[in-house]
Amino acid sequence: MMMTAASGNAGTATATGRTPTTAVPASVWWIAVVLASGSVLTGLDTSLVNVGIEAIGRDLGASLTEAQWINSGYLLALAATLPVCGWLSRRMGAGRLWLWSLVGFTLTSASCALARGAELLIVTRVLQGLTGGLLIPAGMAILGQIAGRERMGRVIALSSVPSILAPAFGPIIGALLIDNFSWPWMFLINVPIGIVGLLLALRVVPRGEAGHAGRLDLPALLLVALGLPLLTYAVTAAMDRGGLLAPAVLVPLVAALVALALFVHRSLRADEPLMDLRLARDPVYAAAAGTIVFSGAALFSGLIVMPLYFQVGMGRGIIDTGLLLMAFSLAAAVTFPVAGRLTDVHGGGVVALIGLVVVVVGTIPMALLPADPDLVLVEALQVVRGVGLALAGSPAVSAALARVRSHQMPDASSQVNTLSRVGGAIGSALCVVVLSGALADAGSDAEVAAAFRVTFRWLTGMAAVALVLATWLTRAQRRARRVEAR
């Protein structure tokens, strides 16, 4: 039988093409729940601070532009740490890296709350981003190593629930904290979560084994640490400046693309690369990676556009907007366990394919809504989109992780997180640029509705591209099964 990258932990498919599932041990579920605290912290923190930027700037005497760096600095630092997560996991063990990252995130959260100047808060937010950027990929590496291929879908699906709930509950919690307390509480809320998570993790999370990580490739690290934050900055600046061709956007964008191209070239030629991009030589992994990029674009773009739709298009307040967004998040959260089970039985490709069909079906009507849409219809479409994206997202990630061996898991988890974030950042920027340009010329409710319809067409297009890639993934998985069955 021909060996594949996943043959070390592969399940055996039946004649129907289905893979028998094995029960997930209770110990694995406990570890997954504890590791989910990292997703809660990073996801909730971002959505909380988005709500409080204006209040923080006003209290610290900072302009809105300066205050935006409180959020942008965090996002840039978050992107910079992703590429080195795999190397650190190999060197010290994924479990130890996760524990130290949680300690760092908790301490820097407390430091953010104690900051009494905008400059100091920006610095502490950067430090918070450096630690937060390691939590999710390190946690995913741990889950990938303990779950095994035949349980990957269910375990990864469970770990995805907090990341989809945070954008719904974050704005509501943030608004309540601002109205009833003060902005430092948006950071202090992380401290008890971090302490409880740490105490539980010390009991159940495996530390992992320190192994041979090779010499740290500093030139590659500098290239990717420069390229990813510059790319994040460029797409974020495009949102503020209304276009990708503005000089303040185009220069960092070109620099980012050059740096990332050089990083890819160096990684493919190095004996011990910082990130093993040669994993993409596996057709299933490559197809899953492409699906992750555009599924991430469809997901994160929707998380940006829908709050704007409720606030600008429908005139709702921030609390109402948060409540209306819960239909999407709750539908996705309920669907994730189903998606995980289906993935373990049928494979991630076909589940992602079905999910993306559902996403397209749920997004096309949004591109046809009138200026005064029926709120029940809008919420129903959000439920459909939530179900579809839950069926699309975690199965694609599971398909990628199931193709690698245990020692390759740190690299794979770092890569899928990077791809999802890059896809989300670029997709969000494009949608906001399209929406901003259309809204600039809108002088009536009908024209505002038309601006959102154009944006929803872009969202549909992203989901359609992901659908094509999921079709490729499904076919690649079927070919791989046939080869493994020989």
Coordinates of C-alpha atoms in Angstrom, one line a residue, residues 75-76 79-80 223-239 244 248-260 418-419 421-427 429:
L75 CA -3.7 42.7 15.3
L76 CA -0.2 43.4 13.9
A79 CA -0.1 38.2 12.9
A80 CA 3.6 38.5 13.6
L223 CA 10.6 38.3 6.1
V224 CA 7.3 36.8 7.3
A225 CA 7.2 38.9 10.5
L226 CA 7.5 41.9 8.2
G227 CA 5.2 40.6 5.5
L228 CA 2.2 39.5 7.5
P229 CA 1.8 42.6 9.7
L230 CA 2.4 44.9 6.6
L231 CA -0.3 43.0 4.8
T232 CA -2.6 43.3 7.8
Y233 CA -1.8 47.0 8.1
A234 CA -2.4 47.5 4.4
V235 CA -5.8 46.0 4.4
T236 CA -6.7 47.8 7.6
A237 CA -5.6 51.1 6.2
A238 CA -7.6 50.4 3.0
M239 CA -10.7 50.3 5.2
L244 CA -6.1 49.8 -2.1
A248 CA -0.4 54.9 2.3
V249 CA -1.9 51.5 1.4
L250 CA -0.1 50.6 -1.8
V251 CA 3.5 51.0 -0.5
P252 CA 3.1 48.6 2.5
L253 CA 1.0 46.2 0.4
V254 CA 3.7 45.9 -2.3
A255 CA 6.3 45.5 0.4
A256 CA 4.3 42.8 2.1
L257 CA 3.8 40.9 -1.1
V258 CA 7.5 41.0 -1.9
A259 CA 8.5 39.9 1.6
L260 CA 6.1 37.1 1.6
T418 CA -2.4 32.1 9.1
L419 CA -4.3 31.3 6.0
R421 CA -6.6 35.2 9.1
V422 CA -5.0 36.4 5.9
G423 CA -8.1 35.4 3.9
G424 CA -10.3 37.1 6.4
A425 CA -8.2 40.3 6.5
I426 CA -8.1 40.6 2.7
G427 CA -11.8 39.7 2.2
A429 CA -10.8 44.9 3.4

